[in-house]
Amino acid sequence: MKKGAQLYEGKAKKVYATEDPELLIVSYKDDATAFNGLKRGTIEGKGVINNKMSNALMRMLEKRGVPTHFVEELNDRETLVKKVSIVPLEVIIRNISAGSFAKNYGVEEGIVFDAPTIEFSYKNDALGDPLINEYHALALKLATPKEIETIKRYAFKVNEELKKFWLSSGVTLVDFKLEFGRLSDGKIVLADEISPDTCRLWDSATGKKLDKDRFRRDLGGVEDAYREIMDRLEKNIEEA
Ligand code: ADP
Ligand code: UDP
């Protein structure tokens, strides 16, 4: 599939048209941003890792009944995906307190919840992706009630499958962000990416952070952490 015009350049990826109007090519960059673009940097090799990890996890999720945008990995950094109209919601699932949950509700990080939580942010950079609830999403006509039900069902299913997979790799899935989109026939599929940029992943034995928090919080060893989490994935993904 030939790469056509660049349609969009985001913070972490570029998106290209193809000769098929239903397909796009996404190209993963090494650029890293945090705090709504205020902190910027480069994580050497991140694009390759996020591309391969996201594809491997989406392939696994497809096998388990979650439809995704994934079509074919084209090379180290580029993947052919189904074009969707993105539902402008960041869907966040949490198993353990961390990040904005700990900050907003005044609790320490690392509290294991009895049941996972779900929350939505309105995907709008100019507004700083504000937290909203389902009623707000409906009022803003971001999705229909049926779409929100489907998104919630898939999001919790993704959590169960990812939690199981990472546990088998000695990694605790703390929280993560998903994006969903509509295909041309209206069907909802999982889109965007699943990677250390969008998940909190802690070594189950030591608690070591193996995700973008190393960059956000200037913890050092960022590239090593991305390589380590990719090694863990590669050891286990064949059987998953
Ligand atoms: P951002 O826009 O937040 O800077 P990225 O750099 O990751 O994020 O850019 C990728 C963009 O492509 C995002 O806006 C994402 O919502 C969008 N996207 C992801 N998957 C698809 C898809 N299958 N079809 C259309 N757009 C997609
Ligand atoms: N997240 C993301 N993109 C965002 C916001 C959050 O991928 O724009 C992910 C983040 O990596 C973490 C989870 O969603 O795994 C929850 O993030 P949180 O709300 O704690 O926000 P943060 O601490 O990143 O500000």
PDB file of C-alpha atoms and ligand atoms in Angstrom:
ATOM      1  CA  MET A   1       0.000   0.000   0.000  1.00  0.00           C
ATOM      2  CA  LYS A   2       1.533   3.329  -1.130  1.00  0.00           C
ATOM      3  CA  LYS A   3       1.713   6.292   1.233  1.00  0.00           C
ATOM      4  CA  GLY A   4      -0.332   9.244  -0.016  1.00  0.00           C
ATOM      5  CA  ALA A   5      -0.608  12.792   1.288  1.00  0.00           C
ATOM      6  CA  GLN A   6       0.113  13.542   4.934  1.00  0.00           C
ATOM      7  CA  LEU A   7      -3.275  14.286   6.500  1.00  0.00           C
ATOM      8  CA  TYR A   8      -2.197  15.105  10.030  1.00  0.00           C
ATOM      9  CA  GLU A   9       0.810  15.437  12.263  1.00  0.00           C
ATOM     10  CA  GLY A  10       0.098  14.864  15.931  1.00  0.00           C
ATOM     11  CA  LYS A  11       2.344  14.850  18.962  1.00  0.00           C
ATOM     12  CA  ALA A  12       3.386  11.201  18.595  1.00  0.00           C
ATOM     13  CA  LYS A  13       2.315  10.096  15.131  1.00  0.00           C
ATOM     14  CA  LYS A  14       1.811  11.223  11.550  1.00  0.00           C
ATOM     15  CA  VAL A  15      -1.196  10.065   9.561  1.00  0.00           C
ATOM     16  CA  TYR A  16      -1.146   9.529   5.785  1.00  0.00           C
ATOM     17  CA  ALA A  17      -3.819   8.822   3.188  1.00  0.00           C
ATOM     18  CA  THR A  18      -3.537   5.741   0.960  1.00  0.00           C
ATOM     19  CA  GLU A  19      -5.040   4.901  -2.439  1.00  0.00           C
ATOM     20  CA  ASP A  20      -7.894   3.204  -0.526  1.00  0.00           C
ATOM     21  CA  PRO A  21     -10.212   5.823   1.041  1.00  0.00           C
ATOM     22  CA  GLU A  22     -11.018   3.387   3.868  1.00  0.00           C
ATOM     23  CA  LEU A  23      -7.374   2.908   4.898  1.00  0.00           C
ATOM     24  CA  LEU A  24      -4.691   5.113   6.461  1.00  0.00           C
ATOM     25  CA  ILE A  25      -1.037   4.732   7.298  1.00  0.00           C
ATOM     26  CA  VAL A  26       0.108   5.833  10.749  1.00  0.00           C
ATOM     27  CA  SER A  27       3.778   6.564  11.300  1.00  0.00           C
ATOM     28  CA  TYR A  28       5.119   6.562  14.868  1.00  0.00           C
ATOM     29  CA  LYS A  29       7.619   9.266  15.874  1.00  0.00           C
ATOM     30  CA  ASP A  30      10.193   9.368  18.681  1.00  0.00           C
ATOM     31  CA  ASP A  31       8.772  12.725  19.851  1.00  0.00           C
ATOM     32  CA  ALA A  32       7.431  12.755  23.380  1.00  0.00           C
ATOM     33  CA  THR A  33       5.213  15.362  24.996  1.00  0.00           C
ATOM     34  CA  ALA A  34       3.572  15.638  28.387  1.00  0.00           C
ATOM     35  CA  PHE A  35       1.328  18.055  30.270  1.00  0.00           C
ATOM     36  CA  ASN A  36      -0.678  18.970  27.167  1.00  0.00           C
ATOM     37  CA  GLY A  37       2.437  19.660  25.093  1.00  0.00           C
ATOM     38  CA  LEU A  38       4.219  21.840  27.698  1.00  0.00           C
ATOM     39  CA  LYS A  39       7.067  19.342  28.144  1.00  0.00           C
ATOM     40  CA  ARG A  40       8.733  18.147  24.962  1.00  0.00           C
ATOM     41  CA  GLY A  41      11.525  15.716  24.226  1.00  0.00           C
ATOM     42  CA  THR A  42      12.691  12.724  22.245  1.00  0.00           C
ATOM     43  CA  ILE A  43      12.709   9.114  23.351  1.00  0.00           C
ATOM     44  CA  GLU A  44      15.135   7.340  21.015  1.00  0.00           C
ATOM     45  CA  GLY A  45      13.524   4.236  19.482  1.00  0.00           C
ATOM     46  CA  LYS A  46      10.079   4.912  21.004  1.00  0.00           C
ATOM     47  CA  GLY A  47       8.301   5.056  17.645  1.00  0.00           C
ATOM     48  CA  VAL A  48       9.438   1.561  16.698  1.00  0.00           C
ATOM     49  CA  ILE A  49       8.508   0.129  20.104  1.00  0.00           C
ATOM     50  CA  ASN A  50       5.079   1.791  20.275  1.00  0.00           C
ATOM     51  CA  ASN A  51       4.261   0.706  16.724  1.00  0.00           C
ATOM     52  CA  LYS A  52       5.181  -2.935  17.331  1.00  0.00           C
ATOM     53  CA  MET A  53       3.685  -3.111  20.822  1.00  0.00           C
ATOM     54  CA  SER A  54       0.404  -1.524  19.814  1.00  0.00           C
ATOM     55  CA  ASN A  55       0.091  -3.876  16.831  1.00  0.00           C
ATOM     56  CA  ALA A  56       0.901  -6.985  18.865  1.00  0.00           C
ATOM     57  CA  LEU A  57      -1.626  -6.048  21.571  1.00  0.00           C
ATOM     58  CA  MET A  58      -4.339  -5.149  19.057  1.00  0.00           C
ATOM     59  CA  ARG A  59      -3.821  -8.478  17.249  1.00  0.00           C
ATOM     60  CA  MET A  60      -4.233 -10.247  20.595  1.00  0.00           C
ATOM     61  CA  LEU A  61      -7.365  -8.224  21.424  1.00  0.00           C
ATOM     62  CA  GLU A  62      -8.898  -9.019  18.001  1.00  0.00           C
ATOM     63  CA  LYS A  63      -8.456 -12.743  18.778  1.00  0.00           C
ATOM     64  CA  ARG A  64     -10.316 -12.150  22.044  1.00  0.00           C
ATOM     65  CA  GLY A  65     -13.266 -10.421  20.349  1.00  0.00           C
ATOM     66  CA  VAL A  66     -12.409  -6.718  20.487  1.00  0.00           C
ATOM     67  CA  PRO A  67     -12.554  -5.165  16.990  1.00  0.00           C
ATOM     68  CA  THR A  68      -9.654  -2.804  16.251  1.00  0.00           C
ATOM     69  CA  HIS A  69      -8.414  -0.560  13.454  1.00  0.00           C
ATOM     70  CA  PHE A  70      -5.294  -2.720  12.906  1.00  0.00           C
ATOM     71  CA  VAL A  71      -4.768  -4.071   9.377  1.00  0.00           C
ATOM     72  CA  GLU A  72      -1.063  -4.723   8.739  1.00  0.00           C
ATOM     73  CA  GLU A  73       2.342  -3.696  10.064  1.00  0.00           C
ATOM     74  CA  LEU A  74       4.171  -2.211   7.063  1.00  0.00           C
ATOM     75  CA  ASN A  75       7.591  -1.636   8.634  1.00  0.00           C
ATOM     76  CA  ASP A  76       9.227  -0.736  11.970  1.00  0.00           C
ATOM     77  CA  ARG A  77       7.394   2.559  12.320  1.00  0.00           C
ATOM     78  CA  GLU A  78       4.408   2.356   9.964  1.00  0.00           C
ATOM     79  CA  THR A  79       1.120   0.508  10.111  1.00  0.00           C
ATOM     80  CA  LEU A  80      -1.869   0.255   7.824  1.00  0.00           C
ATOM     81  CA  VAL A  81      -5.095   0.897   9.752  1.00  0.00           C
ATOM     82  CA  LYS A  82      -8.774   1.221   8.981  1.00  0.00           C
ATOM     83  CA  LYS A  83      -9.762   4.856   8.743  1.00  0.00           C
ATOM     84  CA  VAL A  84     -12.183   5.869  11.462  1.00  0.00           C
ATOM     85  CA  SER A  85     -13.889   8.984  12.579  1.00  0.00           C
ATOM     86  CA  ILE A  86     -12.460   9.277  16.096  1.00  0.00           C
ATOM     87  CA  VAL A  87     -14.998   9.530  18.917  1.00  0.00           C
ATOM     88  CA  PRO A  88     -13.549  12.567  20.728  1.00  0.00           C
ATOM     89  CA  LEU A  89     -13.328  10.834  24.097  1.00  0.00           C
ATOM     90  CA  GLU A  90     -10.240   9.680  25.943  1.00  0.00           C
ATOM     91  CA  VAL A  91     -11.417   6.571  27.727  1.00  0.00           C
ATOM     92  CA  ILE A  92      -9.365   5.929  30.857  1.00  0.00           C
ATOM     93  CA  ILE A  93      -9.468   2.726  32.860  1.00  0.00           C
ATOM     94  CA  ARG A  94      -7.710   2.425  36.204  1.00  0.00           C
ATOM     95  CA  ASN A  95      -6.897  -0.599  38.358  1.00  0.00           C
ATOM     96  CA  ILE A  96      -4.587   1.172  40.811  1.00  0.00           C
ATOM     97  CA  SER A  97      -4.407   4.808  41.956  1.00  0.00           C
ATOM     98  CA  ALA A  98      -1.794   6.924  40.137  1.00  0.00           C
ATOM     99  CA  GLY A  99      -1.331  10.157  38.228  1.00  0.00           C
ATOM    100  CA  SER A 100      -4.284  12.523  38.088  1.00  0.00           C
ATOM    101  CA  PHE A 101      -6.480  10.165  40.166  1.00  0.00           C
ATOM    102  CA  ALA A 102      -4.056  10.344  43.103  1.00  0.00           C
ATOM    103  CA  LYS A 103      -3.643  14.105  42.661  1.00  0.00           C
ATOM    104  CA  ASN A 104      -7.343  14.991  42.197  1.00  0.00           C
ATOM    105  CA  TYR A 105      -8.625  12.873  45.069  1.00  0.00           C
ATOM    106  CA  GLY A 106      -5.703  13.376  47.471  1.00  0.00           C
ATOM    107  CA  VAL A 107      -4.622   9.753  47.800  1.00  0.00           C
ATOM    108  CA  GLU A 108      -1.252   8.068  47.449  1.00  0.00           C
ATOM    109  CA  GLU A 109      -0.281   6.128  44.335  1.00  0.00           C
ATOM    110  CA  GLY A 110      -0.493   2.340  44.438  1.00  0.00           C
ATOM    111  CA  ILE A 111      -3.897   1.732  46.063  1.00  0.00           C
ATOM    112  CA  VAL A 112      -5.359  -1.374  44.403  1.00  0.00           C
ATOM    113  CA  PHE A 113      -9.058  -0.865  43.606  1.00  0.00           C
ATOM    114  CA  ASP A 114     -11.675  -3.564  44.279  1.00  0.00           C
ATOM    115  CA  ALA A 115     -13.034  -2.939  40.771  1.00  0.00           C
ATOM    116  CA  PRO A 116     -11.639  -0.976  37.828  1.00  0.00           C
ATOM    117  CA  THR A 117     -12.821   2.605  37.248  1.00  0.00           C
ATOM    118  CA  ILE A 118     -13.705   4.224  33.940  1.00  0.00           C
ATOM    119  CA  GLU A 119     -13.628   7.913  33.111  1.00  0.00           C
ATOM    120  CA  PHE A 120     -13.916  10.059  30.015  1.00  0.00           C
ATOM    121  CA  SER A 121     -12.058  13.165  28.940  1.00  0.00           C
ATOM    122  CA  TYR A 122     -13.305  15.345  26.113  1.00  0.00           C
ATOM    123  CA  LYS A 123     -10.505  15.031  23.520  1.00  0.00           C
ATOM    124  CA  ASN A 124      -9.901  18.712  22.852  1.00  0.00           C
ATOM    125  CA  ASP A 125      -6.350  20.075  23.161  1.00  0.00           C
ATOM    126  CA  ALA A 126      -7.503  23.718  23.267  1.00  0.00           C
ATOM    127  CA  LEU A 127      -9.597  22.960  26.378  1.00  0.00           C
ATOM    128  CA  GLY A 128      -6.930  20.724  27.938  1.00  0.00           C
ATOM    129  CA  ASP A 129      -8.948  17.483  27.553  1.00  0.00           C
ATOM    130  CA  PRO A 130     -11.403  18.213  30.417  1.00  0.00           C
ATOM    131  CA  LEU A 131     -12.862  15.363  32.447  1.00  0.00           C
ATOM    132  CA  ILE A 132     -16.545  14.773  31.599  1.00  0.00           C
ATOM    133  CA  ASN A 133     -19.194  12.181  32.434  1.00  0.00           C
ATOM    134  CA  GLU A 134     -21.492  10.217  30.125  1.00  0.00           C
ATOM    135  CA  TYR A 135     -24.256  12.801  30.364  1.00  0.00           C
ATOM    136  CA  HIS A 136     -21.857  15.519  29.254  1.00  0.00           C
ATOM    137  CA  ALA A 137     -20.731  13.324  26.351  1.00  0.00           C
ATOM    138  CA  LEU A 138     -24.375  12.932  25.287  1.00  0.00           C
ATOM    139  CA  ALA A 139     -25.136  16.633  25.756  1.00  0.00           C
ATOM    140  CA  LEU A 140     -22.121  17.508  23.601  1.00  0.00           C
ATOM    141  CA  LYS A 141     -23.267  14.882  21.047  1.00  0.00           C
ATOM    142  CA  LEU A 142     -19.847  13.235  21.122  1.00  0.00           C
ATOM    143  CA  ALA A 143     -21.432   9.775  20.919  1.00  0.00           C
ATOM    144  CA  THR A 144     -24.828   8.100  21.074  1.00  0.00           C
ATOM    145  CA  PRO A 145     -26.015   6.194  24.174  1.00  0.00           C
ATOM    146  CA  LYS A 146     -25.523   2.919  22.288  1.00  0.00           C
ATOM    147  CA  GLU A 147     -21.990   3.886  21.257  1.00  0.00           C
ATOM    148  CA  ILE A 148     -21.111   4.766  24.850  1.00  0.00           C
ATOM    149  CA  GLU A 149     -22.389   1.375  26.037  1.00  0.00           C
ATOM    150  CA  THR A 150     -20.298  -0.392  23.369  1.00  0.00           C
ATOM    151  CA  ILE A 151     -17.215   1.669  24.234  1.00  0.00           C
ATOM    152  CA  LYS A 152     -17.557   0.863  27.943  1.00  0.00           C
ATOM    153  CA  ARG A 153     -18.010  -2.857  27.245  1.00  0.00           C
ATOM    154  CA  TYR A 154     -14.938  -2.976  24.994  1.00  0.00           C
ATOM    155  CA  ALA A 155     -12.873  -0.847  27.386  1.00  0.00           C
ATOM    156  CA  PHE A 156     -13.468  -3.204  30.343  1.00  0.00           C
ATOM    157  CA  LYS A 157     -12.835  -6.226  28.105  1.00  0.00           C
ATOM    158  CA  VAL A 158      -9.544  -4.654  26.950  1.00  0.00           C
ATOM    159  CA  ASN A 159      -8.637  -4.146  30.614  1.00  0.00           C
ATOM    160  CA  GLU A 160      -9.277  -7.794  31.499  1.00  0.00           C
ATOM    161  CA  GLU A 161      -7.231  -9.066  28.547  1.00  0.00           C
ATOM    162  CA  LEU A 162      -4.350  -6.615  28.975  1.00  0.00           C
ATOM    163  CA  LYS A 163      -4.215  -7.161  32.747  1.00  0.00           C
ATOM    164  CA  LYS A 164      -3.937 -10.934  32.208  1.00  0.00           C
ATOM    165  CA  PHE A 165      -1.323 -10.577  29.482  1.00  0.00           C
ATOM    166  CA  TRP A 166       0.898  -8.162  31.428  1.00  0.00           C
ATOM    167  CA  LEU A 167       0.598 -10.193  34.626  1.00  0.00           C
ATOM    168  CA  SER A 168       1.980 -13.208  32.752  1.00  0.00           C
ATOM    169  CA  SER A 169       4.931 -10.970  31.797  1.00  0.00           C
ATOM    170  CA  GLY A 170       5.597  -9.845  35.380  1.00  0.00           C
ATOM    171  CA  VAL A 171       4.043  -6.443  34.791  1.00  0.00           C
ATOM    172  CA  THR A 172       1.160  -4.737  36.626  1.00  0.00           C
ATOM    173  CA  LEU A 173      -1.267  -2.762  34.460  1.00  0.00           C
ATOM    174  CA  VAL A 174      -2.026   0.325  36.549  1.00  0.00           C
ATOM    175  CA  ASP A 175      -4.087   2.447  34.131  1.00  0.00           C
ATOM    176  CA  PHE A 176      -4.385   3.304  30.450  1.00  0.00           C
ATOM    177  CA  LYS A 177      -6.120   5.477  27.869  1.00  0.00           C
ATOM    178  CA  LEU A 178      -8.041   4.195  24.844  1.00  0.00           C
ATOM    179  CA  GLU A 179      -9.562   5.913  21.819  1.00  0.00           C
ATOM    180  CA  PHE A 180     -12.384   4.473  19.755  1.00  0.00           C
ATOM    181  CA  GLY A 181     -13.625   5.368  16.281  1.00  0.00           C
ATOM    182  CA  ARG A 182     -16.437   4.734  13.829  1.00  0.00           C
ATOM    183  CA  LEU A 183     -15.844   2.878  10.560  1.00  0.00           C
ATOM    184  CA  SER A 184     -17.704   4.143   7.485  1.00  0.00           C
ATOM    185  CA  ASP A 185     -20.582   1.746   8.330  1.00  0.00           C
ATOM    186  CA  GLY A 186     -20.794   3.148  11.874  1.00  0.00           C
ATOM    187  CA  LYS A 187     -19.215   0.141  13.593  1.00  0.00           C
ATOM    188  CA  ILE A 188     -17.190   1.069  16.710  1.00  0.00           C
ATOM    189  CA  VAL A 189     -13.584  -0.178  16.785  1.00  0.00           C
ATOM    190  CA  LEU A 190     -10.591   0.390  19.048  1.00  0.00           C
ATOM    191  CA  ALA A 191      -8.227   2.882  17.363  1.00  0.00           C
ATOM    192  CA  ASP A 192      -5.103   4.955  18.090  1.00  0.00           C
ATOM    193  CA  GLU A 193      -2.459   3.065  20.123  1.00  0.00           C
ATOM    194  CA  ILE A 194      -1.758   0.954  23.207  1.00  0.00           C
ATOM    195  CA  SER A 195       1.815   1.566  24.313  1.00  0.00           C
ATOM    196  CA  PRO A 196       3.983   2.724  27.226  1.00  0.00           C
ATOM    197  CA  ASP A 197       2.945   6.258  26.171  1.00  0.00           C
ATOM    198  CA  THR A 198      -0.687   5.501  26.966  1.00  0.00           C
ATOM    199  CA  CYS A 199      -0.449   2.918  29.785  1.00  0.00           C
ATOM    200  CA  ARG A 200       1.108   2.874  33.242  1.00  0.00           C
ATOM    201  CA  LEU A 201       3.060  -0.363  33.569  1.00  0.00           C
ATOM    202  CA  TRP A 202       4.888  -1.277  36.774  1.00  0.00           C
ATOM    203  CA  ASP A 203       7.272  -4.181  37.282  1.00  0.00           C
ATOM    204  CA  SER A 204       5.220  -6.533  39.486  1.00  0.00           C
ATOM    205  CA  ALA A 205       8.193  -7.538  41.646  1.00  0.00           C
ATOM    206  CA  THR A 206       9.951  -4.198  42.167  1.00  0.00           C
ATOM    207  CA  GLY A 207       7.294  -1.589  41.298  1.00  0.00           C
ATOM    208  CA  LYS A 208       9.701  -0.009  38.817  1.00  0.00           C
ATOM    209  CA  LYS A 209       7.911   2.241  36.338  1.00  0.00           C
ATOM    210  CA  LEU A 210       8.268   0.947  32.773  1.00  0.00           C
ATOM    211  CA  ASP A 211       6.298   3.661  30.966  1.00  0.00           C
ATOM    212  CA  LYS A 212       6.126   7.335  30.027  1.00  0.00           C
ATOM    213  CA  ASP A 213       6.061   8.455  33.684  1.00  0.00           C
ATOM    214  CA  ARG A 214       9.880   8.115  33.533  1.00  0.00           C
ATOM    215  CA  PHE A 215       9.813  10.938  30.955  1.00  0.00           C
ATOM    216  CA  ARG A 216       7.018  12.972  32.595  1.00  0.00           C
ATOM    217  CA  ARG A 217       8.720  12.895  35.999  1.00  0.00           C
ATOM    218  CA  ASP A 218      12.376  13.047  34.853  1.00  0.00           C
ATOM    219  CA  LEU A 219      13.145   9.682  36.440  1.00  0.00           C
ATOM    220  CA  GLY A 220      15.900   8.820  33.932  1.00  0.00           C
ATOM    221  CA  GLY A 221      16.382   5.516  32.116  1.00  0.00           C
ATOM    222  CA  VAL A 222      13.502   6.295  29.770  1.00  0.00           C
ATOM    223  CA  GLU A 223      14.856   4.466  26.686  1.00  0.00           C
ATOM    224  CA  ASP A 224      15.906   1.469  28.804  1.00  0.00           C
ATOM    225  CA  ALA A 225      12.422   1.213  30.311  1.00  0.00           C
ATOM    226  CA  TYR A 226      10.778   1.222  26.859  1.00  0.00           C
ATOM    227  CA  ARG A 227      13.220  -1.465  25.681  1.00  0.00           C
ATOM    228  CA  GLU A 228      12.632  -3.540  28.803  1.00  0.00           C
ATOM    229  CA  ILE A 229       8.846  -3.480  28.502  1.00  0.00           C
ATOM    230  CA  MET A 230       9.127  -4.405  24.805  1.00  0.00           C
ATOM    231  CA  ASP A 231      11.412  -7.362  25.684  1.00  0.00           C
ATOM    232  CA  ARG A 232       8.834  -8.556  28.213  1.00  0.00           C
ATOM    233  CA  LEU A 233       6.073  -8.310  25.607  1.00  0.00           C
ATOM    234  CA  GLU A 234       8.074 -10.173  22.949  1.00  0.00           C
ATOM    235  CA  LYS A 235       8.781 -13.072  25.338  1.00  0.00           C
ATOM    236  CA  ASN A 236       5.080 -13.687  25.944  1.00  0.00           C
ATOM    237  CA  ILE A 237       3.007 -12.392  23.052  1.00  0.00           C
ATOM    238  CA  GLU A 238       3.391 -15.548  20.880  1.00  0.00           C
ATOM    239  CA  GLU A 239       1.468 -17.673  23.375  1.00  0.00           C
ATOM    240  CA  ALA A 240      -1.143 -14.977  24.097  1.00  0.00           C
TER     241      ALA A 240
HETATM  242  P1  ADP B   1      -2.458  13.752  19.074  1.00  0.00           P
HETATM  243  O1  ADP B   1      -3.475  14.084  18.032  1.00  0.00           O
HETATM  244  O2  ADP B   1      -3.086  13.645  20.439  1.00  0.00           O
HETATM  245  O3  ADP B   1      -1.255  14.627  19.061  1.00  0.00           O
HETATM  246  P2  ADP B   1      -1.065  11.475  17.788  1.00  0.00           P
HETATM  247  O4  ADP B   1       0.229  12.155  17.539  1.00  0.00           O
HETATM  248  O5  ADP B   1      -1.019  10.077  18.311  1.00  0.00           O
HETATM  249  O6  ADP B   1      -2.014  12.240  18.818  1.00  0.00           O
HETATM  250  O7  ADP B   1      -1.854  11.525  16.415  1.00  0.00           O
HETATM  251  C1  ADP B   1      -2.578  10.490  15.897  1.00  0.00           C
HETATM  252  C2  ADP B   1      -3.983  10.982  15.582  1.00  0.00           C
HETATM  253  O8  ADP B   1      -4.646  10.039  14.761  1.00  0.00           O
HETATM  254  C3  ADP B   1      -4.817  11.151  16.831  1.00  0.00           C
HETATM  255  O9  ADP B   1      -5.527  12.370  16.750  1.00  0.00           O
HETATM  256  C4  ADP B   1      -5.768   9.955  16.803  1.00  0.00           C
HETATM  257  O10 ADP B   1      -7.008  10.247  17.405  1.00  0.00           O
HETATM  258  C5  ADP B   1      -5.915   9.713  15.310  1.00  0.00           C
HETATM  259  N1  ADP B   1      -6.188   8.328  14.923  1.00  0.00           N
HETATM  260  C6  ADP B   1      -5.744   7.188  15.523  1.00  0.00           C
HETATM  261  N2  ADP B   1      -6.188   6.091  14.875  1.00  0.00           N
HETATM  262  C7  ADP B   1      -6.928   6.529  13.835  1.00  0.00           C
HETATM  263  C8  ADP B   1      -7.658   5.878  12.789  1.00  0.00           C
HETATM  264  N3  ADP B   1      -7.703   4.560  12.680  1.00  0.00           N
HETATM  265  N4  ADP B   1      -8.325   6.668  11.896  1.00  0.00           N
HETATM  266  C9  ADP B   1      -8.295   8.020  12.001  1.00  0.00           C
HETATM  267  N5  ADP B   1      -7.618   8.687  12.946  1.00  0.00           N
HETATM  268  C10 ADP B   1      -6.937   7.963  13.855  1.00  0.00           C
HETATM  269  N1  UDP B   2      -3.156   9.147  29.213  1.00  0.00           N
HETATM  270  C1  UDP B   2      -2.837   9.251  27.866  1.00  0.00           C
HETATM  271  N2  UDP B   2      -3.066  10.437  27.223  1.00  0.00           N
HETATM  272  C2  UDP B   2      -3.585  11.502  27.860  1.00  0.00           C
HETATM  273  C3  UDP B   2      -3.910  11.402  29.220  1.00  0.00           C
HETATM  274  C4  UDP B   2      -3.684  10.215  29.866  1.00  0.00           C
HETATM  275  O1  UDP B   2      -2.382   8.275  27.264  1.00  0.00           O
HETATM  276  O2  UDP B   2      -3.772  12.562  27.202  1.00  0.00           O
HETATM  277  C5  UDP B   2      -2.918   7.873  29.922  1.00  0.00           C
HETATM  278  C6  UDP B   2      -1.739   7.946  30.863  1.00  0.00           C
HETATM  279  O3  UDP B   2      -0.569   7.451  30.237  1.00  0.00           O
HETATM  280  C7  UDP B   2      -2.155   7.022  31.998  1.00  0.00           C
HETATM  281  C8  UDP B   2      -3.685   7.102  32.000  1.00  0.00           C
HETATM  282  O4  UDP B   2      -4.048   7.612  30.728  1.00  0.00           O
HETATM  283  O5  UDP B   2      -1.779   5.695  31.686  1.00  0.00           O
HETATM  284  C9  UDP B   2      -4.241   7.968  33.104  1.00  0.00           C
HETATM  285  O6  UDP B   2      -3.627   9.228  33.046  1.00  0.00           O
HETATM  286  P1  UDP B   2      -3.930  10.347  34.154  1.00  0.00           P
HETATM  287  O7  UDP B   2      -5.344  10.754  34.057  1.00  0.00           O
HETATM  288  O8  UDP B   2      -3.445   9.861  35.471  1.00  0.00           O
HETATM  289  O9  UDP B   2      -3.154  11.600  33.648  1.00  0.00           O
HETATM  290  P2  UDP B   2      -1.664  12.084  33.746  1.00  0.00           P
HETATM  291  O10 UDP B   2      -1.103  11.658  35.052  1.00  0.00           O
HETATM  292  O11 UDP B   2      -1.017  11.453  32.559  1.00  0.00           O
HETATM  293  O12 UDP B   2      -1.827  13.561  33.623  1.00  0.00           O
END
